[in-house]
JSON list of C-alpha atoms and ligand atoms in Angstrom, two decimals:
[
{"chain": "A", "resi": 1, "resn": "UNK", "atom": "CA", "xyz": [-9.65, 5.04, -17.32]},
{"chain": "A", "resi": 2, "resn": "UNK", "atom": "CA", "xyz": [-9.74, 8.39, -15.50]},
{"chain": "A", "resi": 3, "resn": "UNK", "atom": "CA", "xyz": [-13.02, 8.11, -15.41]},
{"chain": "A", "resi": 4, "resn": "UNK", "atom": "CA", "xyz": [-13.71, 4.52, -13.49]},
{"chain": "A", "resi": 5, "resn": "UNK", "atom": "CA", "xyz": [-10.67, 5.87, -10.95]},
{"chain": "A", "resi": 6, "resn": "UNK", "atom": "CA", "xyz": [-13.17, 9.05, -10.34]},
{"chain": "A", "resi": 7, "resn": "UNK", "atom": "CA", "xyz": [-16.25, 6.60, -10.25]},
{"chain": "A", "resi": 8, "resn": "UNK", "atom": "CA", "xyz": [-14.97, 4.52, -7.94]},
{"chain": "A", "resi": 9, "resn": "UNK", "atom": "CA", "xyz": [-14.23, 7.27, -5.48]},
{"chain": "A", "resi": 10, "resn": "UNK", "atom": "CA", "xyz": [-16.90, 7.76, -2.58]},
{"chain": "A", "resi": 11, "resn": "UNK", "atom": "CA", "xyz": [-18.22, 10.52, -1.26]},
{"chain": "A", "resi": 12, "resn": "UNK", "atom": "CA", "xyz": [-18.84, 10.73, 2.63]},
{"chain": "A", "resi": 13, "resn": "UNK", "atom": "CA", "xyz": [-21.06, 13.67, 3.79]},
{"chain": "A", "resi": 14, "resn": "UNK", "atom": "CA", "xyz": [-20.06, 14.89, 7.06]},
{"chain": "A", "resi": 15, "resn": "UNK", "atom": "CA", "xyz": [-17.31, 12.89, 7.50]},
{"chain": "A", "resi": 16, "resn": "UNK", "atom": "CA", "xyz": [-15.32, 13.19, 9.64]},
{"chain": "A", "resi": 17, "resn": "UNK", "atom": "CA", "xyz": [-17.08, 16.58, 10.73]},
{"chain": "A", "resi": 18, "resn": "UNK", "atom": "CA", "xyz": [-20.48, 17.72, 9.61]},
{"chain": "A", "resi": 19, "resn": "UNK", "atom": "CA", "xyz": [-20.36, 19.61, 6.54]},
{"chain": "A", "resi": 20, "resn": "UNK", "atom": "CA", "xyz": [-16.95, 17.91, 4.99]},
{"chain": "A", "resi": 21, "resn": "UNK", "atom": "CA", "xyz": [-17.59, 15.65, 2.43]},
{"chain": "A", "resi": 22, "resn": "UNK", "atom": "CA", "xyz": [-14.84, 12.82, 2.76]},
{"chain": "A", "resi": 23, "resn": "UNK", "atom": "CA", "xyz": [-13.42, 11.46, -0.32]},
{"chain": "A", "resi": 24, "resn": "UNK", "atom": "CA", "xyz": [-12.90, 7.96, 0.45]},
{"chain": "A", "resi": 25, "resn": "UNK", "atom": "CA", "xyz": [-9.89, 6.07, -2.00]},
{"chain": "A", "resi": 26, "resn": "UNK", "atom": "CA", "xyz": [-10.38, 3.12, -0.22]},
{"chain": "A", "resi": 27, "resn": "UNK", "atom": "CA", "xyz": [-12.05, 1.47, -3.21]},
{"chain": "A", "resi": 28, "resn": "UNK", "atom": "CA", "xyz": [-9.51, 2.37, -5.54]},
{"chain": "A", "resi": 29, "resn": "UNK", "atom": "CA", "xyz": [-7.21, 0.45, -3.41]},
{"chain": "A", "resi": 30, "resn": "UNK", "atom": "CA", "xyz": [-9.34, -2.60, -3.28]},
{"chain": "A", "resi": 31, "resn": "UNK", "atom": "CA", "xyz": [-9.31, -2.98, -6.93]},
{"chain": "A", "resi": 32, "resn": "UNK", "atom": "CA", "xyz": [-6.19, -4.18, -8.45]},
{"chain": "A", "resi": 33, "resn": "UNK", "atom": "CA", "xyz": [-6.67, -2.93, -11.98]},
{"chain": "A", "resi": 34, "resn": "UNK", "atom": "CA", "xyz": [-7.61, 0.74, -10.97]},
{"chain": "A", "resi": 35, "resn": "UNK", "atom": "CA", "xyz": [-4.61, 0.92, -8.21]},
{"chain": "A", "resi": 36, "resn": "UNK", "atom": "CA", "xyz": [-1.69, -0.07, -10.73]},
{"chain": "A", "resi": 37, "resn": "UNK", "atom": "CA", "xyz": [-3.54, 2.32, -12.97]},
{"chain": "A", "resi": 38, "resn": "UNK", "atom": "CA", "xyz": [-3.40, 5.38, -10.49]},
{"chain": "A", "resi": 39, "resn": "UNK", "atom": "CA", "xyz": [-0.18, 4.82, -9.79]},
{"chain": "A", "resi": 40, "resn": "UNK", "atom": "CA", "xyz": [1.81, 3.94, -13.11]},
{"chain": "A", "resi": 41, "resn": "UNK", "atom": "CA", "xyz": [-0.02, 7.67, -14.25]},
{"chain": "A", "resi": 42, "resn": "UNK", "atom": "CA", "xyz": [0.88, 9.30, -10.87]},
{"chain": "A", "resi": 43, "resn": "UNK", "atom": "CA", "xyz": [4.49, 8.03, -12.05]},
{"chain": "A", "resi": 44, "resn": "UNK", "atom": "CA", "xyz": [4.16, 8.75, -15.59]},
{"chain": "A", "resi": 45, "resn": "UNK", "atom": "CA", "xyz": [3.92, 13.01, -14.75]},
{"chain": "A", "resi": 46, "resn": "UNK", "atom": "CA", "xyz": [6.85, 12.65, -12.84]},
{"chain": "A", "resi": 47, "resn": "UNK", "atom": "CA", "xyz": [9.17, 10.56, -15.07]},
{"chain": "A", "resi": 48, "resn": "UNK", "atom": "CA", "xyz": [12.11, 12.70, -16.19]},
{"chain": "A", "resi": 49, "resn": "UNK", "atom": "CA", "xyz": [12.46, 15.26, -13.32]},
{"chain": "A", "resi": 50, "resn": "UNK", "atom": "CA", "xyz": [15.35, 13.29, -11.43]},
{"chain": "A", "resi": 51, "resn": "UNK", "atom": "CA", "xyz": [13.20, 12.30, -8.31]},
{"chain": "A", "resi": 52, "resn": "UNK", "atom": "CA", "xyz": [15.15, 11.25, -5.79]},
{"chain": "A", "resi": 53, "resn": "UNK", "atom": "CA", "xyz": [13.36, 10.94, -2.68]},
{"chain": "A", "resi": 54, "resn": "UNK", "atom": "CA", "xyz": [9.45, 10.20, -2.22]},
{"chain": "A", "resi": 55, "resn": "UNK", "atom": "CA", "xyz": [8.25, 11.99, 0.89]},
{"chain": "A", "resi": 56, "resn": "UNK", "atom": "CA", "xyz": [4.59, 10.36, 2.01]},
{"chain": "A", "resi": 57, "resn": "UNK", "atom": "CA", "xyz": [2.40, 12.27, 4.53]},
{"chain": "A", "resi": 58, "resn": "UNK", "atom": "CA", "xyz": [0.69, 10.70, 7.31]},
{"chain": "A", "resi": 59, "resn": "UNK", "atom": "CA", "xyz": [-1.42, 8.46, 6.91]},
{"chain": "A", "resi": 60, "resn": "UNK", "atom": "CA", "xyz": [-3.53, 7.82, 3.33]},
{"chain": "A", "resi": 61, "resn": "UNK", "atom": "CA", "xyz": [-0.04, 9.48, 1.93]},
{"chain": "A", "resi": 62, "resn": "UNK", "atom": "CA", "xyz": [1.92, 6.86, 2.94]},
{"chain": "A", "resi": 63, "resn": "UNK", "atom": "CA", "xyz": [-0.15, 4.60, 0.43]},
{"chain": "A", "resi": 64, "resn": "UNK", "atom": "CA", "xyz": [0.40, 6.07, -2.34]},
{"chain": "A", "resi": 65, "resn": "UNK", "atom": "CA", "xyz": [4.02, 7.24, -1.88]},
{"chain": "A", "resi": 66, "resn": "UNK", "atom": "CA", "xyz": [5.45, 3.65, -1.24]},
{"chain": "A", "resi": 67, "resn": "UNK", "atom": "CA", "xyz": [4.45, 2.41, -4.93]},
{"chain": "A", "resi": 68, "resn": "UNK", "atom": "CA", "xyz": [5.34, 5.80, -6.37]},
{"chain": "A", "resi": 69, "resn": "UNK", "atom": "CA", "xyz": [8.82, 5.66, -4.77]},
{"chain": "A", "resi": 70, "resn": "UNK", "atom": "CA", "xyz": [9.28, 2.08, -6.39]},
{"chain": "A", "resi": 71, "resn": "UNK", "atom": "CA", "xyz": [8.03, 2.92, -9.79]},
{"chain": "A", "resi": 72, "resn": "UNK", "atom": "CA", "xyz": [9.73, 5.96, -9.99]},
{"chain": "A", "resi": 73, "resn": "UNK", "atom": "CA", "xyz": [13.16, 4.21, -8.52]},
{"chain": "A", "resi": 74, "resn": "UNK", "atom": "CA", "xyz": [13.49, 7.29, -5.62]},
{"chain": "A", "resi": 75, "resn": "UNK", "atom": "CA", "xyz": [13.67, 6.82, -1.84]},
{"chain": "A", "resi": 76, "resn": "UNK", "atom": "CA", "xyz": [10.56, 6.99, 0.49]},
{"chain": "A", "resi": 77, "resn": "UNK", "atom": "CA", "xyz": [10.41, 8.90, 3.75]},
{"chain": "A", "resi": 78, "resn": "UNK", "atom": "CA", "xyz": [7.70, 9.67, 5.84]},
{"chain": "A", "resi": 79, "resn": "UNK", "atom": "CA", "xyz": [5.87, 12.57, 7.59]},
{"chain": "A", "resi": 80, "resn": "UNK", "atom": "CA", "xyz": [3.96, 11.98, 10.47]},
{"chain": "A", "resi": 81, "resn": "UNK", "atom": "CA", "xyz": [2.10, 13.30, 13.40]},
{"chain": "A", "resi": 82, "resn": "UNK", "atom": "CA", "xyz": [3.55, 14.48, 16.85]},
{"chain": "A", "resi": 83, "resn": "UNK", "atom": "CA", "xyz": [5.77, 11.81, 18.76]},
{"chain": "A", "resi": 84, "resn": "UNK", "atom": "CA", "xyz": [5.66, 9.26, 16.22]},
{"chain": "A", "resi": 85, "resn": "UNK", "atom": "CA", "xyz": [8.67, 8.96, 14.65]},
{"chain": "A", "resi": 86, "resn": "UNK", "atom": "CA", "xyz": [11.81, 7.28, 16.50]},
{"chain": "A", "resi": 87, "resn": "UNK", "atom": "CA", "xyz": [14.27, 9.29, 16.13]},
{"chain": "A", "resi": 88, "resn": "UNK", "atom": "CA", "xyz": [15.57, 13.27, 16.57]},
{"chain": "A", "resi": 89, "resn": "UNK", "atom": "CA", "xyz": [12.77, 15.41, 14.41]},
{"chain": "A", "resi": 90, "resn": "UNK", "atom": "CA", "xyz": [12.57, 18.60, 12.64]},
{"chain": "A", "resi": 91, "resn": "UNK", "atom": "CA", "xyz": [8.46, 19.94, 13.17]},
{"chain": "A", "resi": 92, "resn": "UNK", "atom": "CA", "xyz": [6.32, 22.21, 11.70]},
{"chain": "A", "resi": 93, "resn": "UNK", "atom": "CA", "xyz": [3.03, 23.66, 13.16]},
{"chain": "A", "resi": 94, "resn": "UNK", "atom": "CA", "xyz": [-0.05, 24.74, 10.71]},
{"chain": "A", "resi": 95, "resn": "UNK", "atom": "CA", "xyz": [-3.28, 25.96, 11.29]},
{"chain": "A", "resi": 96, "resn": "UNK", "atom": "CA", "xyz": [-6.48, 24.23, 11.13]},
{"chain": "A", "resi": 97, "resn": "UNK", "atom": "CA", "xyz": [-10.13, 25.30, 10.68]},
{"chain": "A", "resi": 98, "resn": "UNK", "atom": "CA", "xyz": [-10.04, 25.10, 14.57]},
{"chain": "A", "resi": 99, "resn": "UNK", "atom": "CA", "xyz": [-6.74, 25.01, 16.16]},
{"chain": "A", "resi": 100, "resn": "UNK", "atom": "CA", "xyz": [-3.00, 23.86, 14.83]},
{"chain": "A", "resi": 101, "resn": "UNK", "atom": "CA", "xyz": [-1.52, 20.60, 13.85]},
{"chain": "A", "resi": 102, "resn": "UNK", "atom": "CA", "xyz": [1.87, 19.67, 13.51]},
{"chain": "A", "resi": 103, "resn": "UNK", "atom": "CA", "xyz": [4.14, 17.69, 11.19]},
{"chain": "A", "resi": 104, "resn": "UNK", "atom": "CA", "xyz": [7.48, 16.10, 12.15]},
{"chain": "A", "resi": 105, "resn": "UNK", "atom": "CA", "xyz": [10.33, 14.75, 9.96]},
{"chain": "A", "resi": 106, "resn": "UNK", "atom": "CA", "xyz": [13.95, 12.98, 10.67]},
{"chain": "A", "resi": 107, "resn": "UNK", "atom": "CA", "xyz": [15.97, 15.99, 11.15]},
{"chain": "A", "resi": 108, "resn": "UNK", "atom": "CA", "xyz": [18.63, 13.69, 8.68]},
{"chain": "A", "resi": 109, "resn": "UNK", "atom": "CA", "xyz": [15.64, 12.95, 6.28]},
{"chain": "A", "resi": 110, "resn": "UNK", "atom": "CA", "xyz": [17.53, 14.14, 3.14]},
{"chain": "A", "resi": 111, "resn": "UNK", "atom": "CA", "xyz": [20.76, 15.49, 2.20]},
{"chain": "A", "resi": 112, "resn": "UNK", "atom": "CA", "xyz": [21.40, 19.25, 0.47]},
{"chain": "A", "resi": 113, "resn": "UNK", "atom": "CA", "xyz": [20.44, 19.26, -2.74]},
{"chain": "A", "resi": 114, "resn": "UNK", "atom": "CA", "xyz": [18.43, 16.14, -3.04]},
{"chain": "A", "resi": 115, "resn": "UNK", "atom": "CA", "xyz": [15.29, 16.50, -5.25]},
{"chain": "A", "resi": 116, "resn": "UNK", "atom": "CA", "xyz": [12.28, 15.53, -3.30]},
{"chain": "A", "resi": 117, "resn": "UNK", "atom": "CA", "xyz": [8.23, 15.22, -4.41]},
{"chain": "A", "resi": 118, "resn": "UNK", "atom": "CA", "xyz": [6.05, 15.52, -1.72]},
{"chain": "A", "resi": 119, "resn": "UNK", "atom": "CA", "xyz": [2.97, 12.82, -1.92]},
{"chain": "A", "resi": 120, "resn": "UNK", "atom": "CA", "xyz": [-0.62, 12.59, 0.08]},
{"chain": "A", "resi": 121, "resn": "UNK", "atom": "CA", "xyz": [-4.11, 11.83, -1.01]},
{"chain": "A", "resi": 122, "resn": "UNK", "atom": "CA", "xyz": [-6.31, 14.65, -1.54]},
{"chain": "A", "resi": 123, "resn": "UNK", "atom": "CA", "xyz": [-4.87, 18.45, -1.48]},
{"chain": "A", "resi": 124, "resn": "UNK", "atom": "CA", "xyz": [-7.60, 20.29, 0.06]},
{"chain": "A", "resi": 125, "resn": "UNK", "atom": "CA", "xyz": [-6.78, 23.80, 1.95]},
{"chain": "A", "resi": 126, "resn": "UNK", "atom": "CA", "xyz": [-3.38, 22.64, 1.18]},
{"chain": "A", "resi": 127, "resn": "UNK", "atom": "CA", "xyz": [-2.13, 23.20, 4.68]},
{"chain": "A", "resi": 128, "resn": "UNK", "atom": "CA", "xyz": [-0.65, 20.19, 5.27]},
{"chain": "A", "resi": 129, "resn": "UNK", "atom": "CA", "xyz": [1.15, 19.95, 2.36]},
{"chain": "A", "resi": 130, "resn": "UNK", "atom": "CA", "xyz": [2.61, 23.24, 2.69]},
{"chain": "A", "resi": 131, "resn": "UNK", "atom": "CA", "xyz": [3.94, 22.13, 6.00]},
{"chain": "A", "resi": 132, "resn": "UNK", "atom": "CA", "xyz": [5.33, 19.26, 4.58]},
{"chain": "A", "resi": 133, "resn": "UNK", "atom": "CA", "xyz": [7.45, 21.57, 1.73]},
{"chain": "A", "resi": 134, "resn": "UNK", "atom": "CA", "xyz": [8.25, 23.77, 4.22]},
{"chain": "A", "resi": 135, "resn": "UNK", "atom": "CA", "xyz": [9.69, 20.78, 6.11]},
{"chain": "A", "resi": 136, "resn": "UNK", "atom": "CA", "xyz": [11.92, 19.79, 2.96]},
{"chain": "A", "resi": 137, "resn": "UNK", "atom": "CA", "xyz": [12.90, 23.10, 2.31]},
{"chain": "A", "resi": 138, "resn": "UNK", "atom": "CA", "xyz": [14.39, 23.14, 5.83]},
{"chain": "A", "resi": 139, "resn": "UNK", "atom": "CA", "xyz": [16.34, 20.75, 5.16]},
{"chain": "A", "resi": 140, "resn": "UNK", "atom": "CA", "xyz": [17.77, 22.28, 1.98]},
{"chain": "A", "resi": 141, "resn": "UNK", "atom": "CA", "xyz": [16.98, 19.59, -0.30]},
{"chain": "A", "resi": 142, "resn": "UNK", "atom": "CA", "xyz": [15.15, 20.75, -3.42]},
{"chain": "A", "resi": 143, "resn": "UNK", "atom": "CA", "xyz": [11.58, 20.60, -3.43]},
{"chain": "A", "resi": 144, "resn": "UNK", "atom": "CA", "xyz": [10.67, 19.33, -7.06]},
{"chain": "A", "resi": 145, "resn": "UNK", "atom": "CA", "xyz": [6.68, 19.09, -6.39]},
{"chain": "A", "resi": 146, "resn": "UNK", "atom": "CA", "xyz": [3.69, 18.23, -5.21]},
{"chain": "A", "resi": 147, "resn": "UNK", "atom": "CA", "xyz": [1.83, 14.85, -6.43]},
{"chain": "A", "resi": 148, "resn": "UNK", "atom": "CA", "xyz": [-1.84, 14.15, -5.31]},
{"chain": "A", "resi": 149, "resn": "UNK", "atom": "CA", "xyz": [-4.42, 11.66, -6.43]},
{"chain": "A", "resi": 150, "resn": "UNK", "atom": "CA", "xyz": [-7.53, 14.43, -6.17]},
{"chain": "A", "resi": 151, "resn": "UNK", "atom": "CA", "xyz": [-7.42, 18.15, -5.90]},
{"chain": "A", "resi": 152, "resn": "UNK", "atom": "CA", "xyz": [-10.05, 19.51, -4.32]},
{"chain": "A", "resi": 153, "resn": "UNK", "atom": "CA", "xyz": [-9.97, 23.19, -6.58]},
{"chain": "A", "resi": 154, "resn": "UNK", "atom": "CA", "xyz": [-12.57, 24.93, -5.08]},
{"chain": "A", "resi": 155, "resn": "UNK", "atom": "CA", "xyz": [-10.84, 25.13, -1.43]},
{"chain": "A", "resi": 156, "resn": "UNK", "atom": "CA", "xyz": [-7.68, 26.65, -3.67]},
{"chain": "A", "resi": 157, "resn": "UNK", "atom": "CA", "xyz": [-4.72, 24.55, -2.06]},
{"chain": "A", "resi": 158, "resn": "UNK", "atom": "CA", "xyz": [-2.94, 24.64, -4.78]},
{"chain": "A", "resi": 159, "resn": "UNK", "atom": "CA", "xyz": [-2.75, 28.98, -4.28]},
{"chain": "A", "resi": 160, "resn": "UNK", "atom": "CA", "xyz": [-0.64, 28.17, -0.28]},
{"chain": "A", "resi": 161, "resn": "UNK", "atom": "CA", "xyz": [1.81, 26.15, -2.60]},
{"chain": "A", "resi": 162, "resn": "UNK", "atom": "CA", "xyz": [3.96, 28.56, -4.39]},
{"chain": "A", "resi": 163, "resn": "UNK", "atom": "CA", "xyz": [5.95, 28.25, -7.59]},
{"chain": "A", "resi": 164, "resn": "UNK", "atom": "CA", "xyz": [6.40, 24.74, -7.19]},
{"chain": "A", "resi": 165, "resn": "UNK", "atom": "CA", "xyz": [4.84, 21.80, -9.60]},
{"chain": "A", "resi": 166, "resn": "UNK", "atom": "CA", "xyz": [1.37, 20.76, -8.79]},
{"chain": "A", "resi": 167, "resn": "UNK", "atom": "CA", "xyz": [-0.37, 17.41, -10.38]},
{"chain": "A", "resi": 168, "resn": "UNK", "atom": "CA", "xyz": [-3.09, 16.12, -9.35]},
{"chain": "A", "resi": 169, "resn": "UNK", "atom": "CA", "xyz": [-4.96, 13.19, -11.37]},
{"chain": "A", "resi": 170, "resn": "UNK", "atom": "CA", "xyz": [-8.33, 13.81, -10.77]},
{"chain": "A", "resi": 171, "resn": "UNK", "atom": "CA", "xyz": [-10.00, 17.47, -9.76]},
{"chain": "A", "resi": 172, "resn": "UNK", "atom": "CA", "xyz": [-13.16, 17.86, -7.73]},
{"chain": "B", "resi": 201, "resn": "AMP", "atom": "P1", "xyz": [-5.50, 20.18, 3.81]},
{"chain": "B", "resi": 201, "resn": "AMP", "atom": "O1", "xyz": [-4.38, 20.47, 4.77]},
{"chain": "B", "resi": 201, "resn": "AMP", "atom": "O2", "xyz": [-6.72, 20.99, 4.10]},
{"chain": "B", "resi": 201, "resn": "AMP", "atom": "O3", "xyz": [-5.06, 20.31, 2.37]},
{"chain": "B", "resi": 201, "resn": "AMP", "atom": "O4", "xyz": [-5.95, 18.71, 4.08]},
{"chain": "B", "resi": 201, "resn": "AMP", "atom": "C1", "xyz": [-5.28, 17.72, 3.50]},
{"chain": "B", "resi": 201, "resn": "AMP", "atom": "C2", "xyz": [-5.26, 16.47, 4.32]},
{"chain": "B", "resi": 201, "resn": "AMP", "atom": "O5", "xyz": [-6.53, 16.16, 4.90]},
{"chain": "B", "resi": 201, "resn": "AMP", "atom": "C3", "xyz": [-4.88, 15.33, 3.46]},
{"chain": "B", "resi": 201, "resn": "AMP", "atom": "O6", "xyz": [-3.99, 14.52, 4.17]},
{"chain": "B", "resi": 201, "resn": "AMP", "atom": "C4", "xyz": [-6.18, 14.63, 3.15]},
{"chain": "B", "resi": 201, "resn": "AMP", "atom": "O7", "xyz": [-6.00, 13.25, 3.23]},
{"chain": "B", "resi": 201, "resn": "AMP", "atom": "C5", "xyz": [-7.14, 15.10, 4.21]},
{"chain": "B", "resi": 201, "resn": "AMP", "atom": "N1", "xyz": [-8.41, 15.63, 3.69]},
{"chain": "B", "resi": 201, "resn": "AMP", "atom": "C6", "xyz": [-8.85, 16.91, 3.80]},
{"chain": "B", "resi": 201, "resn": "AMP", "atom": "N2", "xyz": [-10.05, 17.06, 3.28]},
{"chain": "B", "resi": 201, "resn": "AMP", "atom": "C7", "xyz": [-10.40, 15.86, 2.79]},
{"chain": "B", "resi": 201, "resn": "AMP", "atom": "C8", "xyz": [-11.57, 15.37, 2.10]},
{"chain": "B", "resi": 201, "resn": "AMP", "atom": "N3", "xyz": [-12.62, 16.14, 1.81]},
{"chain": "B", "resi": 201, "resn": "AMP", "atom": "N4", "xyz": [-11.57, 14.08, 1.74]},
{"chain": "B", "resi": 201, "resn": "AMP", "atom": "C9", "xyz": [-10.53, 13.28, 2.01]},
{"chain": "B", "resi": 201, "resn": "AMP", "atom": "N5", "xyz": [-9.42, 13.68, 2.66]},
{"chain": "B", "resi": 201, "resn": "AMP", "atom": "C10", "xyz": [-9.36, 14.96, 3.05]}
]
């Protein structure tokens, strides 16, 4: 099954700068029998360790943490981009290939203690996702892992993410 899920993934060269090649999920999506089948293993690595809250990065993160959150019967919040979210934030700045981007979360996101897996798409550098722990961390809540659909090894994001549980599905 792993196997169709990594077939059906497609590569984009020099998207969306020349010399990245793009791993577009979008077909995975579009097919019912390979989505359910993402997610129920996604779930299945995490059954057990007392999830509580699902936290989704912005944007292709969202889709995956929403079913995850269900299936694994936690709570979803979001990160997202500068100036999107309604209400009082907590941010956190990283650093790109050229420049910085930044990360904000509801300062009252989740309470001390609460055991939170952070979700997105692809780990790559692992920047983002670092930014994202860092943001739970802040908030004292216990940072449980670190769920992705691909791992991209050879950049070594999983290196910028400390002691905490990485799974990916599928490595590139
Ligand atoms: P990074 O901070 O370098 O780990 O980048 C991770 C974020 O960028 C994730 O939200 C991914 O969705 C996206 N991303 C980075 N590189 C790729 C790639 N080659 N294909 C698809 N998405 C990527």
């Amino acid at each position: 099954m792993l196997d169709a899920v990594r077939a059906a993934i497609r590569d984009v060269p020099d998207f969306p700068r020349p010399g990245v090649v793009f791993k577009d999920i979008t077909p995975i999506l579009a097919e019912p029998r390979l989505f359910k089948q993402v997610i129920d293993a996604l779930a299945d690595r995490w059954r057990g360790e007392r999830v509580q809250k699902i936290i989704g990065i912005e944007s292709r993160g969202f889709v995956f943490a929403a079913p995850l959150a269900y299936s694994l019967g936690a709570g979803l919040t979001i990160v997202r981009k500068p100036g999107k979210l309604p209400w009082r934030t907590i941010r956190e700045a990283y650093a790109l290939e050229y420049g910085e981007a930044v990360l904000e979360l509801h300062e009252d996101a989740f309470q001390p203690g609460e055991r939170v897996l952070v979700v997105d798409d692809v780990l790559a550098t692992g920047g983002t996702a670092e930014a994202a722990g860092r943001l739970v961390e802040r908030q004292r809540a216990e940072l449980v892992g670190y769920s992705f659909l691909v791992n991209l090894a050879f950049l070594g994001g999983s290196a910028r993410l400390g002691a905490a549980k990485v799974h990916s599905l599928l490595r590139f």
